[in-house]
Short mmCIF file of C-alpha atoms and ligand atoms in Angstrom, two decimals:
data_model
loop_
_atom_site.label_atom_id
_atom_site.label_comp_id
_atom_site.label_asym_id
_atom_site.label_seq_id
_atom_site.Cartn_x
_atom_site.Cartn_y
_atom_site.Cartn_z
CA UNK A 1 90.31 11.80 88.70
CA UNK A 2 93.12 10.42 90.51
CA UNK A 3 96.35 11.98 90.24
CA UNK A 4 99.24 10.66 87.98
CA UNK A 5 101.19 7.68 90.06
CA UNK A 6 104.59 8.25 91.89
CA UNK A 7 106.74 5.18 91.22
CA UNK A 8 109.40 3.97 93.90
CA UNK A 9 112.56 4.40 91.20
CA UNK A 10 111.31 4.43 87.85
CA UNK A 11 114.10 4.65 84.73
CA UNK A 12 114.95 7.98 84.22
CA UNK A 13 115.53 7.70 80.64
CA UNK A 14 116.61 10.93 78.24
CA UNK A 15 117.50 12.07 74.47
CA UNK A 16 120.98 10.75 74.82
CA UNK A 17 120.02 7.44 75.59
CA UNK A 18 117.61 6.85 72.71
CA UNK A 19 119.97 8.74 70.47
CA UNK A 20 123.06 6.19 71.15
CA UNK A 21 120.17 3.08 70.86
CA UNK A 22 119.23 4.50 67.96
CA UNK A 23 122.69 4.53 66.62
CA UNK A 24 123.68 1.35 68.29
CA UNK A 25 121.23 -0.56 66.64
CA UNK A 26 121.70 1.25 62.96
CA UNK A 27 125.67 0.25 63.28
CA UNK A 28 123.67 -3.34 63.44
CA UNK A 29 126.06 -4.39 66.62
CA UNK A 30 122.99 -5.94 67.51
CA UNK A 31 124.85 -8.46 69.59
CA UNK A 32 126.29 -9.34 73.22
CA UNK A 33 129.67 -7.31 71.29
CA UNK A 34 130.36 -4.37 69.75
CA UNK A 35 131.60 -0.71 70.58
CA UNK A 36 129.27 0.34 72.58
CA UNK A 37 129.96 -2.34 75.06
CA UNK A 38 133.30 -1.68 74.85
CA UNK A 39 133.41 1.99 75.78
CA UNK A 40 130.61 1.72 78.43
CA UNK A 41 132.59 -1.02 79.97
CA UNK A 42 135.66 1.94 79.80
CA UNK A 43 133.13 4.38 80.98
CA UNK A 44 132.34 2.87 83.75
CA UNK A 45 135.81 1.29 84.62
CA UNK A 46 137.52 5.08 84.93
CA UNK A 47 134.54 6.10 87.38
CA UNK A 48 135.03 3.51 89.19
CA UNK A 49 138.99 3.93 89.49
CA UNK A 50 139.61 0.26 88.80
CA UNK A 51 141.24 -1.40 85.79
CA UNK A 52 138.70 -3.68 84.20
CA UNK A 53 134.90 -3.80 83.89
CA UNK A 54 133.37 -6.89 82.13
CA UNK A 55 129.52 -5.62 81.10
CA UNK A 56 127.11 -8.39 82.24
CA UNK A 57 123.33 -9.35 81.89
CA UNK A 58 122.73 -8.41 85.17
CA UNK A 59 124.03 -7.45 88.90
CA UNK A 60 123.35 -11.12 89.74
CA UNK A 61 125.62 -12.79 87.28
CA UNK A 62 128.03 -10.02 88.48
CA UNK A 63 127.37 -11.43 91.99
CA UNK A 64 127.63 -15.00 90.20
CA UNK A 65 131.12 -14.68 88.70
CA UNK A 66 132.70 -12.13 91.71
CA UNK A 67 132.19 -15.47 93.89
CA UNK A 68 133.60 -17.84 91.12
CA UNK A 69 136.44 -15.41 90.93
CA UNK A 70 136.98 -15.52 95.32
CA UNK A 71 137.54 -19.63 94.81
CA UNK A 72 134.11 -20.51 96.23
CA UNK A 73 132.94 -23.61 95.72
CA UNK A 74 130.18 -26.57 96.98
CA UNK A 75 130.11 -26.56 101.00
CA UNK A 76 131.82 -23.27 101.40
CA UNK A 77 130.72 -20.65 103.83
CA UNK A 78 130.48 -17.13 102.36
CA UNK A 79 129.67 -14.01 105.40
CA UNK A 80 126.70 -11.93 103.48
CA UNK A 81 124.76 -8.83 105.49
CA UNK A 82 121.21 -9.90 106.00
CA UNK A 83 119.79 -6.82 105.47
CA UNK A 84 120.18 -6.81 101.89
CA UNK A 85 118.21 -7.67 98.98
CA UNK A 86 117.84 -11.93 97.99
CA UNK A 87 120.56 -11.70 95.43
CA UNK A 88 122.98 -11.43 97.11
CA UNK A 89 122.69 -14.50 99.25
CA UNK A 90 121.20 -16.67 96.25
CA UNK A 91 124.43 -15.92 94.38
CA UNK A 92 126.18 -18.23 97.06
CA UNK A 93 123.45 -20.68 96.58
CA UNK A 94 124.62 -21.26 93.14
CA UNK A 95 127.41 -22.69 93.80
CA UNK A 96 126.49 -24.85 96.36
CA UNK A 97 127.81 -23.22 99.19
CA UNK A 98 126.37 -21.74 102.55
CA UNK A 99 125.78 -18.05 103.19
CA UNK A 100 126.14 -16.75 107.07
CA UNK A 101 124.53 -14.22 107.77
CA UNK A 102 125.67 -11.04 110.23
CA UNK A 103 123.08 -8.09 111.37
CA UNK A 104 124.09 -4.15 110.75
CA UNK A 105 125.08 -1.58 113.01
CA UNK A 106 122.22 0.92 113.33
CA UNK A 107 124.46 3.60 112.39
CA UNK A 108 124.36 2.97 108.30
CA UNK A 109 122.74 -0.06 108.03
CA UNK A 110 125.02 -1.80 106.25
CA UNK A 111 127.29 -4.80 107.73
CA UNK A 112 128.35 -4.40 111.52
CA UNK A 113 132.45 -4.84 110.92
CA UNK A 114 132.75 -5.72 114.57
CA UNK A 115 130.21 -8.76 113.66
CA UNK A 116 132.50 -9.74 110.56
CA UNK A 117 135.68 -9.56 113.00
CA UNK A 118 134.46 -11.30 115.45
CA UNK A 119 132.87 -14.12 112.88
CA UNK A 120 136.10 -14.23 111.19
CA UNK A 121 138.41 -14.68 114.39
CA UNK A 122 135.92 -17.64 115.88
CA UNK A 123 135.98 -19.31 112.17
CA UNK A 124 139.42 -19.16 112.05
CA UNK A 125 139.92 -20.58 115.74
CA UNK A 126 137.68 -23.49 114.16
CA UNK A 127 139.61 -23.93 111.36
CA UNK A 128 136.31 -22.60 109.14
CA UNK A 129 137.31 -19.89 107.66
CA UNK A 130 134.66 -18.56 104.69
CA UNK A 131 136.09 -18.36 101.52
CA UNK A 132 134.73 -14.95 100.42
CA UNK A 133 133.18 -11.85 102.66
CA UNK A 134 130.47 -10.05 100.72
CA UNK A 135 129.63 -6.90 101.55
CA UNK A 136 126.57 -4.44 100.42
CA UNK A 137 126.46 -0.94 100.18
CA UNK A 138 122.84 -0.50 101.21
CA UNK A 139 120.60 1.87 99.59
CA UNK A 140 123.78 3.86 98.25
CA UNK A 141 126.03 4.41 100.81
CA UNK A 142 128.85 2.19 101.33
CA UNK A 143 129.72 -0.01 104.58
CA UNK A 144 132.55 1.01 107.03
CA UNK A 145 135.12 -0.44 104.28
CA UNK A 146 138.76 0.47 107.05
CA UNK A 147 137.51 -2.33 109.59
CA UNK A 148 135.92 -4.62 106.93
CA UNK A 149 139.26 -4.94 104.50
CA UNK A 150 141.53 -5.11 107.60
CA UNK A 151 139.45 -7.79 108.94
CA UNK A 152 139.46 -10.00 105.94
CA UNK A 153 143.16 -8.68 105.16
CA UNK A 154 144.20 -10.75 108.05
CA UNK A 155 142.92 -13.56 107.68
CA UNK A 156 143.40 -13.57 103.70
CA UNK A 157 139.49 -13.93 103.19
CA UNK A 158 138.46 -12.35 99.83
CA UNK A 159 135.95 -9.03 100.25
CA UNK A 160 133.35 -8.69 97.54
CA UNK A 161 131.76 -5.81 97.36
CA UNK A 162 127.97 -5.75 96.03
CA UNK A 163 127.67 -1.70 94.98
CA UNK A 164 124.56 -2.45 93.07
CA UNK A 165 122.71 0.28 94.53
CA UNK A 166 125.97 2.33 94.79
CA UNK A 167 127.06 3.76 91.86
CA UNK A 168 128.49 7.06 92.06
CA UNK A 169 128.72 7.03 96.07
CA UNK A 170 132.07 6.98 97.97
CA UNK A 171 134.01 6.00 100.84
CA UNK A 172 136.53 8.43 101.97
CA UNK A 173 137.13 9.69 98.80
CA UNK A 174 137.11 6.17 97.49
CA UNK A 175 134.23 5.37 94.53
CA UNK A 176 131.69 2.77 95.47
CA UNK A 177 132.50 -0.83 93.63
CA UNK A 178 136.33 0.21 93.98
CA UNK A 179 136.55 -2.46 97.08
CA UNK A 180 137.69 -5.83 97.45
CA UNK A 181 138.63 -8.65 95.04
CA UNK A 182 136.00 -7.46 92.96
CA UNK A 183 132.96 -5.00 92.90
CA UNK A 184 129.10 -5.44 91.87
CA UNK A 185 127.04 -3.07 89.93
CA UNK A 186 123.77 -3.60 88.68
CA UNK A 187 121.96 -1.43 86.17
CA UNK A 188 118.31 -3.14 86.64
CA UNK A 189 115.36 -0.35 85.89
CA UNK A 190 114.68 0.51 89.75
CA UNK A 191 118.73 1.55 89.78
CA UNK A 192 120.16 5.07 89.76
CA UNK A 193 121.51 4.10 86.69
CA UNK A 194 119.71 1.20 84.01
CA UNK A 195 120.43 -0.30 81.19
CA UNK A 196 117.12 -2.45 81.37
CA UNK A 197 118.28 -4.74 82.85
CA UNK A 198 122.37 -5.33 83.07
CA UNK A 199 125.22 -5.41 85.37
CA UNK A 200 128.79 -5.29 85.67
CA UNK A 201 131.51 -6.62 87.16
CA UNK A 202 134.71 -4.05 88.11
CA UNK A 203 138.12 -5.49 89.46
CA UNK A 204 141.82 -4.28 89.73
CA UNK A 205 142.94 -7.74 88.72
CA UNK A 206 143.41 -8.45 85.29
CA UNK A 207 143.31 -12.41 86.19
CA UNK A 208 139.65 -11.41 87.63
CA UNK A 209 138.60 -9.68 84.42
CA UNK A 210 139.96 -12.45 81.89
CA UNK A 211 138.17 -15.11 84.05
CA UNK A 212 134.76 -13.58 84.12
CA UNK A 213 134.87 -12.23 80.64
CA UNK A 214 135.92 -16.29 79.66
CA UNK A 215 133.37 -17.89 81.99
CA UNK A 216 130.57 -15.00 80.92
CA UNK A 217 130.82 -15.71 77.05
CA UNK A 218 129.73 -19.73 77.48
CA UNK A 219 134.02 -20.62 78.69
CA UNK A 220 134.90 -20.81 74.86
CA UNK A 221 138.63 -21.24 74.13
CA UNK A 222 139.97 -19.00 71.54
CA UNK A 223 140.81 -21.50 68.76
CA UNK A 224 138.60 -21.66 65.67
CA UNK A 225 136.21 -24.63 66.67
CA UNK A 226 133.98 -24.77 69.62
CA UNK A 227 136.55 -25.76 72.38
CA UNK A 228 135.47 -25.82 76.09
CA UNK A 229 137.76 -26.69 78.98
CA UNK A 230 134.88 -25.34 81.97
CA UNK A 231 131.17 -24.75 82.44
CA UNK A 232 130.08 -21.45 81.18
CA UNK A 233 127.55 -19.43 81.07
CA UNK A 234 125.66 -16.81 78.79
CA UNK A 235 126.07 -13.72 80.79
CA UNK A 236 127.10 -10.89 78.60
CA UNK A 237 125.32 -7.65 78.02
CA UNK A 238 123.87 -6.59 74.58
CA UNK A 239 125.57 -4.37 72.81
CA UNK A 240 121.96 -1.99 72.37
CA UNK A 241 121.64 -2.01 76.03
CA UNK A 242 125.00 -1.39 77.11
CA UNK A 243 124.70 1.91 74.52
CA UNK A 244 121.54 3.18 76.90
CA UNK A 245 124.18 3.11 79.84
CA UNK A 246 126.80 5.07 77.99
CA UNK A 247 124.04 7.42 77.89
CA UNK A 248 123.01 7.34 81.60
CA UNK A 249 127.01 6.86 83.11
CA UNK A 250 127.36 10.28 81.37
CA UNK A 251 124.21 11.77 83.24
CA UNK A 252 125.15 9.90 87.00
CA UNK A 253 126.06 13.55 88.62
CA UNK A 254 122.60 15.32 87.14
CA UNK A 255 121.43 11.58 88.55
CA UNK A 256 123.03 11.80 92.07
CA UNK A 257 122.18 15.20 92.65
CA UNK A 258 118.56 14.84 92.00
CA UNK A 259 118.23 12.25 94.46
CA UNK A 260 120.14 14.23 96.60
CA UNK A 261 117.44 16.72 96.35
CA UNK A 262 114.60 14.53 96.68
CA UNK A 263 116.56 13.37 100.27
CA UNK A 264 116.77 17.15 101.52
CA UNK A 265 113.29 17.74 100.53
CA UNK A 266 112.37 14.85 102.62
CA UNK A 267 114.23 15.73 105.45
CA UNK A 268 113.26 19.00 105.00
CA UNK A 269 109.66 18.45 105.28
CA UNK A 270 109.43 15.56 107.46
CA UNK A 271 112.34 15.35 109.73
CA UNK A 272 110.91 17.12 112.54
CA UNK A 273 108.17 15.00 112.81
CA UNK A 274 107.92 13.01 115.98
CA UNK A 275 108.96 9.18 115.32
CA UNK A 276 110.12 9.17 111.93
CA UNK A 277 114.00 8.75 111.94
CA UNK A 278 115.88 8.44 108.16
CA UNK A 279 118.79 6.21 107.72
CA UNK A 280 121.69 8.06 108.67
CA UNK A 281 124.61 9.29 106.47
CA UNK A 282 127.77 7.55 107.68
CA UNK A 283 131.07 10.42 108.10
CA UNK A 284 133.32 8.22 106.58
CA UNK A 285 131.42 8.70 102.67
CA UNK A 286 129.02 10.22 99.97
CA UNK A 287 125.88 8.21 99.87
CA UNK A 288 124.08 8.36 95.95
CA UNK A 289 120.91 8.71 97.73
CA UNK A 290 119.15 5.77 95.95
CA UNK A 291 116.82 5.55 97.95
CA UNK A 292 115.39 7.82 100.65
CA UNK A 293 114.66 5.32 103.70
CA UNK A 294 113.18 6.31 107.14
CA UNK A 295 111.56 4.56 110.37
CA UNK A 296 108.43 4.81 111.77
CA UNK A 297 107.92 4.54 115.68
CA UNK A 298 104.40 4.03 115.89
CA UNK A 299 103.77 5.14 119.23
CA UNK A 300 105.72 8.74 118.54
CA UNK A 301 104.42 8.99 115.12
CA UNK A 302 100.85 8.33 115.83
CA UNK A 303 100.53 5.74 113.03
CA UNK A 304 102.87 2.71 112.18
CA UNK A 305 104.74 1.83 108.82
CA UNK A 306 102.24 -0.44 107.07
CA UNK A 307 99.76 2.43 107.92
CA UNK A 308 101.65 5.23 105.96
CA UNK A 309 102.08 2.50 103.03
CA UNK A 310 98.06 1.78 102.83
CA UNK A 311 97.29 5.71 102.52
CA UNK A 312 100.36 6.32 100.25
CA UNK A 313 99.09 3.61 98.01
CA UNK A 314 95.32 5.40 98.19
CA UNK A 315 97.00 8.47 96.57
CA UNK A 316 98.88 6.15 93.81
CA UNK A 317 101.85 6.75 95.30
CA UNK A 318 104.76 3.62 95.42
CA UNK A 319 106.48 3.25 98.45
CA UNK A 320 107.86 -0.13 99.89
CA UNK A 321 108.92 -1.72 103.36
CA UNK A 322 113.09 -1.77 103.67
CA UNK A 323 114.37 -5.33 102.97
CA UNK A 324 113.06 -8.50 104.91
CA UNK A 325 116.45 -9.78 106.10
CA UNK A 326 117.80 -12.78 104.58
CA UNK A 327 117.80 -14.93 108.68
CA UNK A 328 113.94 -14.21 108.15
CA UNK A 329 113.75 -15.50 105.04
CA UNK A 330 112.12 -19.37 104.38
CA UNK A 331 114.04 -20.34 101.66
CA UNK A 332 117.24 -19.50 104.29
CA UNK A 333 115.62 -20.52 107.71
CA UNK A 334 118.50 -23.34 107.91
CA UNK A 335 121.19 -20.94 107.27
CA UNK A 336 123.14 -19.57 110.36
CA UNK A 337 122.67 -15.93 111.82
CA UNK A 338 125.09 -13.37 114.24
CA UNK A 339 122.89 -11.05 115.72
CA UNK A 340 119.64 -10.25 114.18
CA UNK A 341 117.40 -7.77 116.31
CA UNK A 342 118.99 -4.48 114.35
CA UNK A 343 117.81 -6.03 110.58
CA UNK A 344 114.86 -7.59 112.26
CA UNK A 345 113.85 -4.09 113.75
CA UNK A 346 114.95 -2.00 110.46
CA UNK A 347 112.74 -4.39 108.07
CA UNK A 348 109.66 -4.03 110.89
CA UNK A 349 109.56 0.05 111.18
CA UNK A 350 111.76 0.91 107.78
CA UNK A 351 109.93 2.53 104.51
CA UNK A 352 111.72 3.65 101.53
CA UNK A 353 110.11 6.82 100.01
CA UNK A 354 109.60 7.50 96.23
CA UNK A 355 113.34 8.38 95.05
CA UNK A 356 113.64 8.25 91.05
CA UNK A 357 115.41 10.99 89.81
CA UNK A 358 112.70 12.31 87.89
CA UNK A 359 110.61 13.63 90.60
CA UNK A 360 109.04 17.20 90.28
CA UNK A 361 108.50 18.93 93.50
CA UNK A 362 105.04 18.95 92.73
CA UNK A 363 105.80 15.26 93.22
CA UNK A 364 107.81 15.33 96.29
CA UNK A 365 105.47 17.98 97.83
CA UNK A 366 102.52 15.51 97.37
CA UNK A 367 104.69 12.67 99.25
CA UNK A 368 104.82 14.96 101.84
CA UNK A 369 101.62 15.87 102.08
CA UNK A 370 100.32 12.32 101.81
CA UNK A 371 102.85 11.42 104.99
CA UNK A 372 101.37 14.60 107.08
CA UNK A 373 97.86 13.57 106.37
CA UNK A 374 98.50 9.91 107.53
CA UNK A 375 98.64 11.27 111.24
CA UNK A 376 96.19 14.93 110.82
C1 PLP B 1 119.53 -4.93 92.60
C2 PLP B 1 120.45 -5.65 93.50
C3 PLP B 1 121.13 -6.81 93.09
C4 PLP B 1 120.83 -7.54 91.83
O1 PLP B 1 121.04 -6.85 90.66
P1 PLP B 1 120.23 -7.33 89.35
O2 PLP B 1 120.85 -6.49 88.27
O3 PLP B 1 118.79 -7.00 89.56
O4 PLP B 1 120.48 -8.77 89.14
C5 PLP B 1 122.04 -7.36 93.96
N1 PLP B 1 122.27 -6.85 95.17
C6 PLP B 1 121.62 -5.75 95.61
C7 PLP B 1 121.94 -5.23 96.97
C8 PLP B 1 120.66 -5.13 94.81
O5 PLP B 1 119.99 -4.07 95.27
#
C-alpha cells in the first residue's frame, strides 16, 4: 500500500469556513453581492493597511484591472520580473501592450531594482518610458520595495504590485499588497489563503477602487436601465465564496505560522546537506513562507533537481520545478529581456517543496526522508 499523497499547497479548509458557506448560502446572497463580500472585502482591506479592496473572480482580473487602472493601453510597454508565474505577463497581453522583462537578484529572487533603474533611466533617455512597473512578491516575500518606488517615483511610472502569493508577508513593517498604485492578491486553491478560486484588488485611491469596482460589474452606469459608457467585464466574486475567505483571512496567522514551520523543518533537516541552497529571506521583510523553495547543485548534491522530483513523485509526494521565466517562454520569445542568466539558472536547479499548511510532521518527516534517500 502506498502511503497517502503529499500535495504541493492543497486548501487548507476548516469549520469556520463551511460554517459561514453554510450561512452564506441560507441568507440566499447567492450572488456576485451581498454581506459577506462586503466584510471580507473590509477584512482584508484593514490587513492590508489600505483603503479599498474590490473582491474579484480571480488574481488575474486583479492583475487585469490594476493595469487598466495605471493608464495602459495597446502598444504600451509594461517592466514585469520574469521569474514569475504567466499571469502576470498575460495580464499586459490583454490589453494589447508589450511586457519587458528584467531578471532577479539572487538574493530574494524577486525583481533586481538596479535592473528596473537602469531600464527606466535608458527608456526615459529614449523617450519610452513604460506606462506601469509590475512587481511580484515571489513565493511570499516581497521585492526590495525602497529602490523599486524611488525608481518609478522619479520618473512618475506607476508600480503595481502582484502580492498574490503574499498575503500576510511584509516589508519593513509594511503588509504585502500595501505597494504601489495598486496591489494584487489572489485567493486560487494552491494560495495561503483560497476562496476557490478569487482575487482581489487593494488600493489607497478611492478613484482606483470606484474604477475597478465599475469596470468589474460589466461598466454599468447607475441609472435604472442598462446604460454603458465603456467595455466591461464580469469579474466580481460570489458572495458564497467570498464568505469561505472571511473564514480563512481570520485563520492567516495559524496559516503563516504553519508554513513557517514547515520552512524550519526543512531547513532543519536538510540545510546542511551539501548542494542544496533555499531561497533566502531578504532583511528588509517577513516572508509568509508560501512556498518552501531550494536549489539543487548536482555535482555537490550527488543528484540533480529533476532527479529528486522523479523519486519524490515514486513516494506520491507533489513537488514542482520553480517558475520557467517568462524570456523562456514561446508564447513571449518576441518580447524583450535585461539580463536573464539568474531566472534562467533559478528555474534550471530550483524545486519548491510540499508547503500547505496542513502538513503533519509525519508528513514533513517523510519529505525529508524521501530527499535523503535520493542521494543514500
Ligand atoms: C497565482 C498567481 C497569479 C494569478 O492568480 P489567479 O487567482 O490564479 O488568477 C498571479 N501572479 C502570481 C505571481 C501568482 O502566483
Amino acid at each position: 500500500m502506498t502511503d497517502a499523497r503529499i500535495y504541493l499547497s492543497p486548501p487548507d479548509v476548516s469549520g469556520v469556513e463551511r460554517k459561514l458557506l453554510l450561512e452564506a448560502f441560507d441568507s440566499n446572497w447567492v450572488a456576485p453581492v451581498g454581506p459577506d463580500l462586503d466584510a471580507f472585502e473590509a477584512q482584508v482591506a484593514d490587513l492590508v493597511g489600505v483603503r479599498h479592496a474590490v473582491a474579484l473572480s480571480s488574481g488575474t482580473a486583479a492583475l487585469h484591472l490594476a493595469l487598466v487602472a495605471a493608464g495602459v493601453r495597446r502598444g504600451d510597454t509594461v517592466l514585469v520580473p520574469s521569474f514569475t508565474f504567466a499571469a502576470t505577463a498575460n495580464a499586459v497581453m490583454y490589453l494589447g501592450a508589450r511586457p519587458v522583462f528584467l531578471d532577479s537578484t539572487a538574493e530574494s529572487w524577486n525583481v533586481d531594482p538596479g535592473l528596473v533603474a537602469e531600464e527606466l533611466r535608458d527608456r526615459a533617455a529614449r523617450g519610452q518610458l513604460p506606462r506601469a512597473v509590475v512587481t511580484v512578491d515571489m513565493y511570499g516575500q516581497c521585492a526590495d520595495y525602497e529602490p523599486l518606488l524611488d525608481a518609478c517615483d522619479r520618473y512618475g511610472v506607476a508600480l503595481i504590485e502582484d502580492a498574490a502569493e503574499a498575503l500576510g508577508a511584509s516589508y519593513r513593517g509594511r503588509p504585502a499588497g500595501s505597494f504601489g498604485l495598486a496591489g494584487v492578491l489572489s485567493f486560487n486553491g494552491n494560495k495561503i489563503v483560497t476562496t476557490g478560486g478569487g482575487g482581489m484588488l487593494v488600493t489607497d485611491d478611492g478613484r482606483v477602487a470606484t474604477q475597478t469596482r465599475h469596470l468589474a460589474t460589466q461598466a454599468r452606469e447607475p441609472v435604472p436601465h442598462y446604460e454603458h459608457r465603456s467595455v466591461g467585464y464580469n469579474y466580481r466574486l460570489s458572495n458564497l465564496l467570498a464568505a469561505v475567505g472571511r473564514g480563512q483571512v481570520g485563520r492567516l496567522p495559524d496559516l503563516v505560522a504553519a508554513r513557517g514551520e514547515t520552512a524550519r523543518y526543512y531547513r532543519a533537516a536538510l540545510g546542511d546537506l551539501p548542494g542544496l541552497t533555499f531561497m533566502p529571506v531578504a532583511e528588509y521583510g517577513t516572508p509568509n513562507w508560501w512556498l518552501t523553495c531550494l536549489l539543487v547543485d548536482a555535482d555537490e548534491f550527488g543528484a540533480d533537481r529533476d532527479r529528486i522530483l522523479e523519486h519524490l513523485a515514486t513516494l506520491n509526494i507533489e513537488a514542482r520545478p520553480t517558475w520557467k521565466p517568462m524570456h523562456l517562454q514561446p508564447v513571449f520569445r518576441d518580447c524583450v529581456m535585461r539580463g536573464g542568466e539568474v531566472s534562467a539558472d533559478l528555474f534550471r536547479r530550483g524545486l519548491c517543496l510540499p508547503s500547505g499548511s496542513a502538513l503533519t510532521d509525519d508528513d514533513r518527516q517523510r519529505v525529508v526522508d524521501a530527499v535523503h534517500a535520493v542521494i543514500r
